[in-house]
mmCIF file of C-alpha atoms in Angstrom:
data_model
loop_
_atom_site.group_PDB
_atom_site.id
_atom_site.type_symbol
_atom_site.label_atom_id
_atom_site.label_comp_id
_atom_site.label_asym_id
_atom_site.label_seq_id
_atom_site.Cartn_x
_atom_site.Cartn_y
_atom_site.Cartn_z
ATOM 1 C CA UNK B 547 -29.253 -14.012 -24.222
ATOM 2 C CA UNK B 548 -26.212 -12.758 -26.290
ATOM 3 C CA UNK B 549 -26.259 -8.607 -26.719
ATOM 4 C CA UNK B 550 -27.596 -8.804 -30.261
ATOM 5 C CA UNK B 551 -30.719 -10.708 -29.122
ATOM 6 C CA UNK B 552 -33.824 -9.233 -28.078
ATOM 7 C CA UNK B 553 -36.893 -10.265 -26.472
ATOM 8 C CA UNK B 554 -40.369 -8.743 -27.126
ATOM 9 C CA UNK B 555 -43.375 -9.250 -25.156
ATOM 10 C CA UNK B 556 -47.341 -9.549 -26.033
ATOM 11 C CA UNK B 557 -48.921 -9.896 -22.531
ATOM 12 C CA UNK B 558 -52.670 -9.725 -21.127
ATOM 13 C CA UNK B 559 -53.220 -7.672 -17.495
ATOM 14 C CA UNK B 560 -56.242 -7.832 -15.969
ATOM 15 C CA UNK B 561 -58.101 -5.684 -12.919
ATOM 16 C CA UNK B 562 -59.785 -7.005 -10.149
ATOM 17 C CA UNK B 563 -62.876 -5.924 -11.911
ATOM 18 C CA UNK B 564 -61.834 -8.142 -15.001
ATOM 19 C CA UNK B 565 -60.994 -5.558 -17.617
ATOM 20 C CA UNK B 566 -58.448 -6.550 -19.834
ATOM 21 C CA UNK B 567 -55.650 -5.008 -21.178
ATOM 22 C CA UNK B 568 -53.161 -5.882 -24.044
ATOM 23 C CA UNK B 569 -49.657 -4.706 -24.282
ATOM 24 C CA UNK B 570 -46.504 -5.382 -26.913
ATOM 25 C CA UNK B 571 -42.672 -4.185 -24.452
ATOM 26 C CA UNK B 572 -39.213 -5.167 -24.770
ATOM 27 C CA UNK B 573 -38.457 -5.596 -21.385
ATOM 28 C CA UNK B 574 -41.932 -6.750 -19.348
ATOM 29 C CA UNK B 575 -40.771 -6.717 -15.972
ATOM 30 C CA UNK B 576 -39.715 -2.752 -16.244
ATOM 31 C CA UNK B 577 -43.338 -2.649 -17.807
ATOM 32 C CA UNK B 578 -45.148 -3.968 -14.804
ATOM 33 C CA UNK B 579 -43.225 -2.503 -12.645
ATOM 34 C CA UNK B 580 -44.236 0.691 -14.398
ATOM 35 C CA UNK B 581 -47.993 0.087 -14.369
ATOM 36 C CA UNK B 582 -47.950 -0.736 -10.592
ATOM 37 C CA UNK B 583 -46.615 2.024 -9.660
ATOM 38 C CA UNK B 584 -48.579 4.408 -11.474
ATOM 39 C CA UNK B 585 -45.354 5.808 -13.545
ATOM 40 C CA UNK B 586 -47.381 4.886 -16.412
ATOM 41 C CA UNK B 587 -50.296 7.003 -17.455
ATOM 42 C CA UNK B 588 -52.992 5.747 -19.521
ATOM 43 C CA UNK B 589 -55.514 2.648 -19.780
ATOM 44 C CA UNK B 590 -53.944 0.383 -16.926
ATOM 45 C CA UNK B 591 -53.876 3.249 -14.279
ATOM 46 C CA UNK B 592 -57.258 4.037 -15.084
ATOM 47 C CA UNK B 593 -58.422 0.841 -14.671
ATOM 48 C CA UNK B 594 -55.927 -0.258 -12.497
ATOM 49 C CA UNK B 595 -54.695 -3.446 -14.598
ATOM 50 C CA UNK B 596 -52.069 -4.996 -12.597
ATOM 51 C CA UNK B 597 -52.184 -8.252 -12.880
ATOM 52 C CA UNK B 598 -50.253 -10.586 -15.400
ATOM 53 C CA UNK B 599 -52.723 -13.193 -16.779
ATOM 54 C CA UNK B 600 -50.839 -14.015 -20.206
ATOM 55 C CA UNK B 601 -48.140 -13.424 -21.994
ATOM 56 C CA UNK B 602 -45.969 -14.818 -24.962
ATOM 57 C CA UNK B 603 -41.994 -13.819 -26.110
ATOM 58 C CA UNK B 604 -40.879 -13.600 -29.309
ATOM 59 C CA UNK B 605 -37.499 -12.483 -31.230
ATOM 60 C CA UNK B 606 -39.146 -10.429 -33.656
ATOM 61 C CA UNK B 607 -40.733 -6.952 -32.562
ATOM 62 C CA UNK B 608 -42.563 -7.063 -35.811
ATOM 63 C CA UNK B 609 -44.146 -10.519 -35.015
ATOM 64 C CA UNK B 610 -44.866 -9.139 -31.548
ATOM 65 C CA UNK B 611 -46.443 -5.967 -32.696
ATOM 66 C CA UNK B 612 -49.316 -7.959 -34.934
ATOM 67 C CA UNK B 613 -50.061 -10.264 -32.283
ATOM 68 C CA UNK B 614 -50.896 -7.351 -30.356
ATOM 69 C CA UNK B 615 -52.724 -6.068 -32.866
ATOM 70 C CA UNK B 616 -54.259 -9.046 -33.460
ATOM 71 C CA UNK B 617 -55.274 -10.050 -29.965
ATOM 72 C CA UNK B 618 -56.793 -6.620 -29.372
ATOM 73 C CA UNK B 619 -58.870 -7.228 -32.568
ATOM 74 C CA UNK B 620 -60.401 -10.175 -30.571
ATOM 75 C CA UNK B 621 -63.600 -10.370 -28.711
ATOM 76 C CA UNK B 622 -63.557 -10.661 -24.596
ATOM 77 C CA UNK B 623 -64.470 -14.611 -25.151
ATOM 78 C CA UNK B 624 -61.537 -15.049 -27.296
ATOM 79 C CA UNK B 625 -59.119 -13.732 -24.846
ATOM 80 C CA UNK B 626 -60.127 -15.377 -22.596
ATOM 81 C CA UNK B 627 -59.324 -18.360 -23.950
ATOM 82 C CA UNK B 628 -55.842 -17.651 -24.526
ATOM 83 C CA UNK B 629 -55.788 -16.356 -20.868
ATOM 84 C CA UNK B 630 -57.243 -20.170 -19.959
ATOM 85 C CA UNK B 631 -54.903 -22.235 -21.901
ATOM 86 C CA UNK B 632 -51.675 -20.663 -20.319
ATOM 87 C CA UNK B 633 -53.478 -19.289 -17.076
ATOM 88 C CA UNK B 634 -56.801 -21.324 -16.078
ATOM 89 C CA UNK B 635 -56.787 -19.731 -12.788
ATOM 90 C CA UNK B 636 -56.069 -16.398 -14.161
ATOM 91 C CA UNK B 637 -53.339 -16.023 -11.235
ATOM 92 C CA UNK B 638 -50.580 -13.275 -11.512
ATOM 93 C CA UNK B 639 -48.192 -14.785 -13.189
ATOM 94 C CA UNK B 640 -45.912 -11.315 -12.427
ATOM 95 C CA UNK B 641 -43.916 -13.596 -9.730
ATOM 96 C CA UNK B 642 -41.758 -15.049 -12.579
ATOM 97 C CA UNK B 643 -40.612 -11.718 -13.766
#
């Protein structure tokens, strides 16, 4: 990655309980990193989303932002879907990063 390209991330994280969370960052493992460790207030430390189930890159942060938009305009069955076509385990795929 040259310094004038950028890398934007729609992802999925999931509880144990199964609640699902959808996210749009520029830099994902800083992002999980943050909602492990509880820096991050909101949704995923309340529900304590920590798990990676899906995610996609892209070069445009406008692209990015709709599909997050998008996906959280889903339903749950819809997600989980996507989740199953990349993840059909629904492991953490947070080892990569």
């Amino acid at each position: 990655m040259t310094p004038l390209q950028r890398h934007f991330y729609v992802y999925m994280l999931s509880s144990v309980s199964g609640v699902l969370y959808v996210g749009v960052t520029n830099d994902l493992a800083r992002r999980l990193h943050e909602d492990r460790s509880g820096i991050a207030d909101g949704f995923t430390k309340r529900y304590h989303c920590h798990r990676l189930v899906w995610f996609e890159m892209t070069g445009d942060v406008n692209a990015a932002i709709a599909r997050e938009k998008q996906i959280k305009g889903w339903r749950r069955s819809k997600k989980e879907e996507l989740i199953r076509e990349m993840n059909p385990s629904w492991a953490d795929l947070a080892q990569d990063f």
